[in-house]
Amino acid sequence: MTYEEFVDARLGALLRYAVMLTGDPHQAQDLVQETMVRVQLHWRRVARADAPERYVRRMLTNQFVDWRRGSWARRVLLRGDPDDAVPAPADHAQSAVDRDQVWSWLSRLPRRQRAALVLRYYEDLSDAEIADVLGCAVGTVRSSISRALATLRAEHVEVCS
């Protein structure tokens, strides 16, 4: 597979994943663009990997976790573009409120915890696959997810009290 074939086949999925990580479609595009430049520069190594998409997803996740440019870490956009593949619910106002709340909660998590949740619940990866993407032990993944969910539960209790 060539770099161009890979991009044609997987760019959309990588961009959707980046939107879930960043909470902002524009920042997601920047993140994917920077990652894909690196992928192109190292395409031979990527293409030799057992699973090139997993390799690139790991690069993208690492780029997100390490990204320190400008005020990116302090800015959060609470609304992402709707996914055309998901049917629109009947109550558009409530779905916007729910989406905003999820973005708000996720934006408060540390980046590794946020990445672990997105990989688990958006990408539907197993603990071992998440550990591979994040470059850590399976126990660390479980711990990160557990802590992230505990934080979200605590915030939910505060909001509801």
PDB file of N, CA and C in Angstrom, residues 12-105:
ATOM      1  N   GLY A  12     -10.321  10.041   6.750  1.00  0.00           N
ATOM      2  CA  GLY A  12     -11.590  10.415   7.384  1.00  0.00           C
ATOM      3  C   GLY A  12     -11.723   9.840   8.786  1.00  0.00           C
ATOM      4  N   ALA A  13     -11.372   8.584   8.953  1.00  0.00           N
ATOM      5  CA  ALA A  13     -11.462   7.942  10.273  1.00  0.00           C
ATOM      6  C   ALA A  13     -10.475   8.573  11.250  1.00  0.00           C
ATOM      7  N   LEU A  14      -9.276   8.877  10.776  1.00  0.00           N
ATOM      8  CA  LEU A  14      -8.286   9.515  11.647  1.00  0.00           C
ATOM      9  C   LEU A  14      -8.744  10.915  12.058  1.00  0.00           C
ATOM     10  N   LEU A  15      -9.364  11.628  11.159  1.00  0.00           N
ATOM     11  CA  LEU A  15      -9.861  12.959  11.475  1.00  0.00           C
ATOM     12  C   LEU A  15     -10.996  12.894  12.495  1.00  0.00           C
ATOM     13  N   ARG A  16     -11.907  11.945  12.342  1.00  0.00           N
ATOM     14  CA  ARG A  16     -12.995  11.793  13.321  1.00  0.00           C
ATOM     15  C   ARG A  16     -12.429  11.465  14.699  1.00  0.00           C
ATOM     16  N   TYR A  17     -11.421  10.599  14.729  1.00  0.00           N
ATOM     17  CA  TYR A  17     -10.768  10.250  15.991  1.00  0.00           C
ATOM     18  C   TYR A  17     -10.126  11.496  16.616  1.00  0.00           C
ATOM     19  N   ALA A  18      -9.456  12.297  15.809  1.00  0.00           N
ATOM     20  CA  ALA A  18      -8.800  13.511  16.305  1.00  0.00           C
ATOM     21  C   ALA A  18      -9.828  14.516  16.830  1.00  0.00           C
ATOM     22  N   VAL A  19     -10.985  14.602  16.195  1.00  0.00           N
ATOM     23  CA  VAL A  19     -12.036  15.500  16.687  1.00  0.00           C
ATOM     24  C   VAL A  19     -12.487  15.050  18.072  1.00  0.00           C
ATOM     25  N   MET A  20     -12.607  13.753  18.272  1.00  0.00           N
ATOM     26  CA  MET A  20     -13.000  13.254  19.584  1.00  0.00           C
ATOM     27  C   MET A  20     -11.934  13.565  20.634  1.00  0.00           C
ATOM     28  N   LEU A  21     -10.676  13.525  20.253  1.00  0.00           N
ATOM     29  CA  LEU A  21      -9.598  13.833  21.200  1.00  0.00           C
ATOM     30  C   LEU A  21      -9.553  15.316  21.542  1.00  0.00           C
ATOM     31  N   THR A  22      -9.640  16.163  20.528  1.00  0.00           N
ATOM     32  CA  THR A  22      -9.436  17.598  20.732  1.00  0.00           C
ATOM     33  C   THR A  22     -10.701  18.343  21.110  1.00  0.00           C
ATOM     34  N   GLY A  23     -11.849  17.890  20.644  1.00  0.00           N
ATOM     35  CA  GLY A  23     -13.087  18.619  20.875  1.00  0.00           C
ATOM     36  C   GLY A  23     -13.273  19.781  19.923  1.00  0.00           C
ATOM     37  N   ASP A  24     -12.404  19.907  18.936  1.00  0.00           N
ATOM     38  CA  ASP A  24     -12.446  21.041  18.015  1.00  0.00           C
ATOM     39  C   ASP A  24     -12.048  20.563  16.619  1.00  0.00           C
ATOM     40  N   PRO A  25     -12.944  20.684  15.633  1.00  0.00           N
ATOM     41  CA  PRO A  25     -12.622  20.193  14.296  1.00  0.00           C
ATOM     42  C   PRO A  25     -11.400  20.870  13.672  1.00  0.00           C
ATOM     43  N   HIS A  26     -11.182  22.139  13.967  1.00  0.00           N
ATOM     44  CA  HIS A  26     -10.048  22.847  13.386  1.00  0.00           C
ATOM     45  C   HIS A  26      -8.734  22.385  14.012  1.00  0.00           C
ATOM     46  N   GLN A  27      -8.726  22.224  15.320  1.00  0.00           N
ATOM     47  CA  GLN A  27      -7.538  21.710  15.977  1.00  0.00           C
ATOM     48  C   GLN A  27      -7.284  20.256  15.571  1.00  0.00           C
ATOM     49  N   ALA A  28      -8.351  19.512  15.366  1.00  0.00           N
ATOM     50  CA  ALA A  28      -8.214  18.127  14.914  1.00  0.00           C
ATOM     51  C   ALA A  28      -7.543  18.085  13.542  1.00  0.00           C
ATOM     52  N   GLN A  29      -7.937  18.990  12.657  1.00  0.00           N
ATOM     53  CA  GLN A  29      -7.303  19.047  11.335  1.00  0.00           C
ATOM     54  C   GLN A  29      -5.823  19.370  11.463  1.00  0.00           C
ATOM     55  N   ASP A  30      -5.474  20.308  12.342  1.00  0.00           N
ATOM     56  CA  ASP A  30      -4.062  20.639  12.564  1.00  0.00           C
ATOM     57  C   ASP A  30      -3.303  19.432  13.101  1.00  0.00           C
ATOM     58  N   LEU A  31      -3.897  18.751  14.055  1.00  0.00           N
ATOM     59  CA  LEU A  31      -3.270  17.577  14.654  1.00  0.00           C
ATOM     60  C   LEU A  31      -3.048  16.484  13.612  1.00  0.00           C
ATOM     61  N   VAL A  32      -4.071  16.209  12.813  1.00  0.00           N
ATOM     62  CA  VAL A  32      -3.950  15.185  11.775  1.00  0.00           C
ATOM     63  C   VAL A  32      -2.923  15.610  10.725  1.00  0.00           C
ATOM     64  N   GLN A  33      -2.935  16.881  10.356  1.00  0.00           N
ATOM     65  CA  GLN A  33      -1.977  17.355   9.353  1.00  0.00           C
ATOM     66  C   GLN A  33      -0.540  17.165   9.839  1.00  0.00           C
ATOM     67  N   GLU A  34      -0.269  17.574  11.074  1.00  0.00           N
ATOM     68  CA  GLU A  34       1.088  17.399  11.606  1.00  0.00           C
ATOM     69  C   GLU A  34       1.465  15.928  11.685  1.00  0.00           C
ATOM     70  N   THR A  35       0.532  15.110  12.099  1.00  0.00           N
ATOM     71  CA  THR A  35       0.801  13.676  12.195  1.00  0.00           C
ATOM     72  C   THR A  35       1.054  13.084  10.818  1.00  0.00           C
ATOM     73  N   MET A  36       0.242  13.460   9.835  1.00  0.00           N
ATOM     74  CA  MET A  36       0.391  12.876   8.499  1.00  0.00           C
ATOM     75  C   MET A  36       1.684  13.326   7.822  1.00  0.00           C
ATOM     76  N   VAL A  37       2.170  14.504   8.147  1.00  0.00           N
ATOM     77  CA  VAL A  37       3.486  14.921   7.639  1.00  0.00           C
ATOM     78  C   VAL A  37       4.544  13.967   8.169  1.00  0.00           C
ATOM     79  N   ARG A  38       4.460  13.659   9.460  1.00  0.00           N
ATOM     80  CA  ARG A  38       5.415  12.712  10.054  1.00  0.00           C
ATOM     81  C   ARG A  38       5.257  11.316   9.470  1.00  0.00           C
ATOM     82  N   VAL A  39       4.015  10.925   9.236  1.00  0.00           N
ATOM     83  CA  VAL A  39       3.762   9.613   8.634  1.00  0.00           C
ATOM     84  C   VAL A  39       4.408   9.543   7.257  1.00  0.00           C
ATOM     85  N   GLN A  40       4.233  10.587   6.463  1.00  0.00           N
ATOM     86  CA  GLN A  40       4.809  10.588   5.119  1.00  0.00           C
ATOM     87  C   GLN A  40       6.333  10.520   5.178  1.00  0.00           C
ATOM     88  N   LEU A  41       6.937  11.253   6.107  1.00  0.00           N
ATOM     89  CA  LEU A  41       8.393  11.239   6.232  1.00  0.00           C
ATOM     90  C   LEU A  41       8.922   9.862   6.632  1.00  0.00           C
ATOM     91  N   HIS A  42       8.115   9.100   7.367  1.00  0.00           N
ATOM     92  CA  HIS A  42       8.541   7.780   7.853  1.00  0.00           C
ATOM     93  C   HIS A  42       7.686   6.662   7.248  1.00  0.00           C
ATOM     94  N   TRP A  43       7.185   6.875   6.031  1.00  0.00           N
ATOM     95  CA  TRP A  43       6.223   5.935   5.454  1.00  0.00           C
ATOM     96  C   TRP A  43       6.775   4.519   5.338  1.00  0.00           C
ATOM     97  N   ARG A  44       8.030   4.352   5.007  1.00  0.00           N
ATOM     98  CA  ARG A  44       8.576   2.990   4.875  1.00  0.00           C
ATOM     99  C   ARG A  44       8.433   2.224   6.177  1.00  0.00           C
ATOM    100  N   ARG A  45       8.756   2.875   7.290  1.00  0.00           N
ATOM    101  CA  ARG A  45       8.625   2.225   8.596  1.00  0.00           C
ATOM    102  C   ARG A  45       7.153   1.941   8.917  1.00  0.00           C
ATOM    103  N   VAL A  46       6.291   2.903   8.615  1.00  0.00           N
ATOM    104  CA  VAL A  46       4.863   2.730   8.885  1.00  0.00           C
ATOM    105  C   VAL A  46       4.307   1.587   8.048  1.00  0.00           C
ATOM    106  N   ALA A  47       4.656   1.557   6.780  1.00  0.00           N
ATOM    107  CA  ALA A  47       4.130   0.530   5.872  1.00  0.00           C
ATOM    108  C   ALA A  47       4.596  -0.865   6.265  1.00  0.00           C
ATOM    109  N   ARG A  48       5.769  -0.976   6.889  1.00  0.00           N
ATOM    110  CA  ARG A  48       6.286  -2.287   7.311  1.00  0.00           C
ATOM    111  C   ARG A  48       5.629  -2.786   8.595  1.00  0.00           C
ATOM    112  N   ALA A  49       4.937  -1.917   9.296  1.00  0.00           N
ATOM    113  CA  ALA A  49       4.288  -2.310  10.552  1.00  0.00           C
ATOM    114  C   ALA A  49       3.218  -3.353  10.279  1.00  0.00           C
ATOM    115  N   ASP A  50       2.957  -4.199  11.279  1.00  0.00           N
ATOM    116  CA  ASP A  50       1.915  -5.223  11.143  1.00  0.00           C
ATOM    117  C   ASP A  50       0.547  -4.604  10.873  1.00  0.00           C
ATOM    118  N   ALA A  51       0.288  -3.481  11.529  1.00  0.00           N
ATOM    119  CA  ALA A  51      -0.992  -2.789  11.363  1.00  0.00           C
ATOM    120  C   ALA A  51      -0.702  -1.295  11.183  1.00  0.00           C
ATOM    121  N   PRO A  52      -0.511  -0.837   9.942  1.00  0.00           N
ATOM    122  CA  PRO A  52      -0.166   0.577   9.715  1.00  0.00           C
ATOM    123  C   PRO A  52      -1.160   1.562  10.329  1.00  0.00           C
ATOM    124  N   GLU A  53      -2.450   1.265  10.284  1.00  0.00           N
ATOM    125  CA  GLU A  53      -3.414   2.207  10.850  1.00  0.00           C
ATOM    126  C   GLU A  53      -3.225   2.340  12.357  1.00  0.00           C
ATOM    127  N   ARG A  54      -2.991   1.231  13.035  1.00  0.00           N
ATOM    128  CA  ARG A  54      -2.756   1.281  14.477  1.00  0.00           C
ATOM    129  C   ARG A  54      -1.493   2.084  14.784  1.00  0.00           C
ATOM    130  N   TYR A  55      -0.470   1.901  13.955  1.00  0.00           N
ATOM    131  CA  TYR A  55       0.784   2.635  14.114  1.00  0.00           C
ATOM    132  C   TYR A  55       0.531   4.142  13.979  1.00  0.00           C
ATOM    133  N   VAL A  56      -0.244   4.526  12.968  1.00  0.00           N
ATOM    134  CA  VAL A  56      -0.541   5.944  12.735  1.00  0.00           C
ATOM    135  C   VAL A  56      -1.437   6.484  13.852  1.00  0.00           C
ATOM    136  N   ARG A  57      -2.408   5.703  14.303  1.00  0.00           N
ATOM    137  CA  ARG A  57      -3.265   6.142  15.401  1.00  0.00           C
ATOM    138  C   ARG A  57      -2.424   6.388  16.656  1.00  0.00           C
ATOM    139  N   ARG A  58      -1.419   5.535  16.864  1.00  0.00           N
ATOM    140  CA  ARG A  58      -0.533   5.739  18.016  1.00  0.00           C
ATOM    141  C   ARG A  58       0.270   7.033  17.844  1.00  0.00           C
ATOM    142  N   MET A  59       0.762   7.285  16.634  1.00  0.00           N
ATOM    143  CA  MET A  59       1.477   8.528  16.375  1.00  0.00           C
ATOM    144  C   MET A  59       0.574   9.732  16.657  1.00  0.00           C
ATOM    145  N   LEU A  60      -0.657   9.660  16.193  1.00  0.00           N
ATOM    146  CA  LEU A  60      -1.602  10.753  16.376  1.00  0.00           C
ATOM    147  C   LEU A  60      -1.911  10.956  17.860  1.00  0.00           C
ATOM    148  N   THR A  61      -2.107   9.874  18.590  1.00  0.00           N
ATOM    149  CA  THR A  61      -2.393   9.961  20.016  1.00  0.00           C
ATOM    150  C   THR A  61      -1.211  10.554  20.766  1.00  0.00           C
ATOM    151  N   ASN A  62      -0.013  10.104  20.448  1.00  0.00           N
ATOM    152  CA  ASN A  62       1.180  10.654  21.095  1.00  0.00           C
ATOM    153  C   ASN A  62       1.333  12.138  20.780  1.00  0.00           C
ATOM    154  N   GLN A  63       1.048  12.512  19.545  1.00  0.00           N
ATOM    155  CA  GLN A  63       1.116  13.921  19.151  1.00  0.00           C
ATOM    156  C   GLN A  63       0.116  14.734  19.972  1.00  0.00           C
ATOM    157  N   PHE A  64      -1.083  14.196  20.154  1.00  0.00           N
ATOM    158  CA  PHE A  64      -2.108  14.883  20.958  1.00  0.00           C
ATOM    159  C   PHE A  64      -1.656  15.027  22.410  1.00  0.00           C
ATOM    160  N   VAL A  65      -1.165  13.948  22.998  1.00  0.00           N
ATOM    161  CA  VAL A  65      -0.761  13.978  24.403  1.00  0.00           C
ATOM    162  C   VAL A  65       0.392  14.966  24.609  1.00  0.00           C
ATOM    163  N   ASP A  66       1.299  15.055  23.643  1.00  0.00           N
ATOM    164  CA  ASP A  66       2.485  15.902  23.782  1.00  0.00           C
ATOM    165  C   ASP A  66       2.325  17.309  23.227  1.00  0.00           C
ATOM    166  N   TRP A  67       1.199  17.585  22.577  1.00  0.00           N
ATOM    167  CA  TRP A  67       1.040  18.850  21.864  1.00  0.00           C
ATOM    168  C   TRP A  67       1.023  20.026  22.831  1.00  0.00           C
ATOM    169  N   ARG A  68       1.956  20.960  22.681  1.00  0.00           N
ATOM    170  CA  ARG A  68       2.067  22.090  23.591  1.00  0.00           C
ATOM    171  C   ARG A  68       2.048  23.429  22.853  1.00  0.00           C
ATOM    172  N   ARG A  69       1.714  23.448  21.602  1.00  0.00           N
ATOM    173  CA  ARG A  69       1.811  24.657  20.794  1.00  0.00           C
ATOM    174  C   ARG A  69       0.772  25.699  21.208  1.00  0.00           C
ATOM    175  N   GLY A  70       1.228  26.922  21.424  1.00  0.00           N
ATOM    176  CA  GLY A  70       0.331  28.047  21.691  1.00  0.00           C
ATOM    177  C   GLY A  70      -0.570  27.819  22.876  1.00  0.00           C
ATOM    178  N   SER A  71      -1.790  28.284  22.774  1.00  0.00           N
ATOM    179  CA  SER A  71      -2.744  28.146  23.864  1.00  0.00           C
ATOM    180  C   SER A  71      -3.681  26.976  23.607  1.00  0.00           C
ATOM    181  N   TRP A  72      -3.252  26.031  22.791  1.00  0.00           N
ATOM    182  CA  TRP A  72      -4.123  24.928  22.397  1.00  0.00           C
ATOM    183  C   TRP A  72      -4.672  24.192  23.602  1.00  0.00           C
ATOM    184  N   ALA A  73      -3.849  23.968  24.599  1.00  0.00           N
ATOM    185  CA  ALA A  73      -4.290  23.192  25.754  1.00  0.00           C
ATOM    186  C   ALA A  73      -5.338  23.932  26.572  1.00  0.00           C
ATOM    187  N   ARG A  74      -5.391  25.237  26.485  1.00  0.00           N
ATOM    188  CA  ARG A  74      -6.339  26.004  27.282  1.00  0.00           C
ATOM    189  C   ARG A  74      -7.655  26.259  26.556  1.00  0.00           C
ATOM    190  N   ARG A  75      -7.697  26.079  25.243  1.00  0.00           N
ATOM    191  CA  ARG A  75      -8.918  26.359  24.487  1.00  0.00           C
ATOM    192  C   ARG A  75      -9.709  25.078  24.293  1.00  0.00           C
ATOM    193  N   VAL A  76     -11.005  25.177  24.455  1.00  0.00           N
ATOM    194  CA  VAL A  76     -11.876  24.031  24.232  1.00  0.00           C
ATOM    195  C   VAL A  76     -13.113  24.521  23.501  1.00  0.00           C
ATOM    196  N   LEU A  77     -13.399  23.891  22.391  1.00  0.00           N
ATOM    197  CA  LEU A  77     -14.629  24.175  21.677  1.00  0.00           C
ATOM    198  C   LEU A  77     -15.631  23.117  22.101  1.00  0.00           C
ATOM    199  N   LEU A  78     -16.768  23.528  22.534  1.00  0.00           N
ATOM    200  CA  LEU A  78     -17.702  22.573  23.114  1.00  0.00           C
ATOM    201  C   LEU A  78     -18.600  21.897  22.093  1.00  0.00           C
ATOM    202  N   ARG A  79     -18.579  22.342  20.873  1.00  0.00           N
ATOM    203  CA  ARG A  79     -19.427  21.708  19.864  1.00  0.00           C
ATOM    204  C   ARG A  79     -18.588  21.224  18.704  1.00  0.00           C
ATOM    205  N   GLY A  80     -18.733  19.954  18.362  1.00  0.00           N
ATOM    206  CA  GLY A  80     -18.106  19.398  17.175  1.00  0.00           C
ATOM    207  C   GLY A  80     -19.113  19.373  16.046  1.00  0.00           C
ATOM    208  N   ASP A  81     -18.634  19.162  14.852  1.00  0.00           N
ATOM    209  CA  ASP A  81     -19.541  19.027  13.717  1.00  0.00           C
ATOM    210  C   ASP A  81     -20.306  17.718  13.859  1.00  0.00           C
ATOM    211  N   PRO A  82     -21.583  17.707  13.483  1.00  0.00           N
ATOM    212  CA  PRO A  82     -22.348  16.471  13.591  1.00  0.00           C
ATOM    213  C   PRO A  82     -21.821  15.417  12.621  1.00  0.00           C
ATOM    214  N   ASP A  83     -21.906  14.180  13.031  1.00  0.00           N
ATOM    215  CA  ASP A  83     -21.482  13.058  12.203  1.00  0.00           C
ATOM    216  C   ASP A  83     -22.673  12.637  11.343  1.00  0.00           C
ATOM    217  N   ASP A  84     -22.530  12.742  10.032  1.00  0.00           N
ATOM    218  CA  ASP A  84     -23.630  12.418   9.119  1.00  0.00           C
ATOM    219  C   ASP A  84     -24.021  10.946   9.193  1.00  0.00           C
ATOM    220  N   ALA A  85     -23.141  10.078   9.671  1.00  0.00           N
ATOM    221  CA  ALA A  85     -23.431   8.656   9.758  1.00  0.00           C
ATOM    222  C   ALA A  85     -24.383   8.349  10.915  1.00  0.00           C
ATOM    223  N   VAL A  86     -24.504   9.257  11.873  1.00  0.00           N
ATOM    224  CA  VAL A  86     -25.372   9.053  13.022  1.00  0.00           C
ATOM    225  C   VAL A  86     -26.694   9.759  12.759  1.00  0.00           C
ATOM    226  N   PRO A  87     -27.802   9.026  12.828  1.00  0.00           N
ATOM    227  CA  PRO A  87     -29.092   9.670  12.573  1.00  0.00           C
ATOM    228  C   PRO A  87     -29.385  10.734  13.626  1.00  0.00           C
ATOM    229  N   ALA A  88     -29.981  11.824  13.173  1.00  0.00           N
ATOM    230  CA  ALA A  88     -30.285  12.934  14.066  1.00  0.00           C
ATOM    231  C   ALA A  88     -31.421  12.543  15.008  1.00  0.00           C
ATOM    232  N   PRO A  89     -31.258  12.820  16.304  1.00  0.00           N
ATOM    233  CA  PRO A  89     -32.340  12.521  17.234  1.00  0.00           C
ATOM    234  C   PRO A  89     -33.515  13.485  17.017  1.00  0.00           C
ATOM    235  N   ALA A  90     -34.644  13.122  17.550  1.00  0.00           N
ATOM    236  CA  ALA A  90     -35.839  13.936  17.359  1.00  0.00           C
ATOM    237  C   ALA A  90     -35.709  15.285  18.065  1.00  0.00           C
ATOM    238  N   ASP A  91     -35.107  15.314  19.245  1.00  0.00           N
ATOM    239  CA  ASP A  91     -34.977  16.553  20.002  1.00  0.00           C
ATOM    240  C   ASP A  91     -33.568  17.125  19.783  1.00  0.00           C
ATOM    241  N   HIS A  92     -33.445  18.031  18.830  1.00  0.00           N
ATOM    242  CA  HIS A  92     -32.137  18.587  18.469  1.00  0.00           C
ATOM    243  C   HIS A  92     -31.551  19.427  19.602  1.00  0.00           C
ATOM    244  N   ALA A  93     -32.386  20.163  20.295  1.00  0.00           N
ATOM    245  CA  ALA A  93     -31.894  21.005  21.382  1.00  0.00           C
ATOM    246  C   ALA A  93     -31.290  20.158  22.495  1.00  0.00           C
ATOM    247  N   GLN A  94     -31.955  19.083  22.861  1.00  0.00           N
ATOM    248  CA  GLN A  94     -31.446  18.229  23.930  1.00  0.00           C
ATOM    249  C   GLN A  94     -30.160  17.532  23.505  1.00  0.00           C
ATOM    250  N   SER A  95     -30.072  17.111  22.251  1.00  0.00           N
ATOM    251  CA  SER A  95     -28.836  16.448  21.805  1.00  0.00           C
ATOM    252  C   SER A  95     -27.666  17.425  21.821  1.00  0.00           C
ATOM    253  N   ALA A  96     -27.903  18.693  21.493  1.00  0.00           N
ATOM    254  CA  ALA A  96     -26.847  19.707  21.548  1.00  0.00           C
ATOM    255  C   ALA A  96     -26.398  19.929  22.988  1.00  0.00           C
ATOM    256  N   VAL A  97     -27.348  19.976  23.908  1.00  0.00           N
ATOM    257  CA  VAL A  97     -27.025  20.150  25.326  1.00  0.00           C
ATOM    258  C   VAL A  97     -26.218  18.953  25.821  1.00  0.00           C
ATOM    259  N   ASP A  98     -26.648  17.742  25.454  1.00  0.00           N
ATOM    260  CA  ASP A  98     -25.932  16.528  25.873  1.00  0.00           C
ATOM    261  C   ASP A  98     -24.518  16.510  25.304  1.00  0.00           C
ATOM    262  N   ARG A  99     -24.373  16.838  24.027  1.00  0.00           N
ATOM    263  CA  ARG A  99     -23.053  16.854  23.384  1.00  0.00           C
ATOM    264  C   ARG A  99     -22.145  17.885  24.051  1.00  0.00           C
ATOM    265  N   ASP A 100     -22.687  19.071  24.316  1.00  0.00           N
ATOM    266  CA  ASP A 100     -21.909  20.113  24.986  1.00  0.00           C
ATOM    267  C   ASP A 100     -21.442  19.648  26.368  1.00  0.00           C
ATOM    268  N   GLN A 101     -22.315  18.957  27.075  1.00  0.00           N
ATOM    269  CA  GLN A 101     -21.961  18.480  28.415  1.00  0.00           C
ATOM    270  C   GLN A 101     -20.837  17.447  28.339  1.00  0.00           C
ATOM    271  N   VAL A 102     -20.921  16.537  27.393  1.00  0.00           N
ATOM    272  CA  VAL A 102     -19.862  15.530  27.226  1.00  0.00           C
ATOM    273  C   VAL A 102     -18.549  16.214  26.887  1.00  0.00           C
ATOM    274  N   TRP A 103     -18.558  17.166  25.958  1.00  0.00           N
ATOM    275  CA  TRP A 103     -17.321  17.885  25.610  1.00  0.00           C
ATOM    276  C   TRP A 103     -16.765  18.599  26.832  1.00  0.00           C
ATOM    277  N   SER A 104     -17.642  19.202  27.609  1.00  0.00           N
ATOM    278  CA  SER A 104     -17.211  19.921  28.797  1.00  0.00           C
ATOM    279  C   SER A 104     -16.540  18.976  29.794  1.00  0.00           C
ATOM    280  N   TRP A 105     -17.156  17.838  30.042  1.00  0.00           N
ATOM    281  CA  TRP A 105     -16.572  16.877  30.984  1.00  0.00           C
ATOM    282  C   TRP A 105     -15.245  16.335  30.464  1.00  0.00           C
TER     283      TRP A 105
END
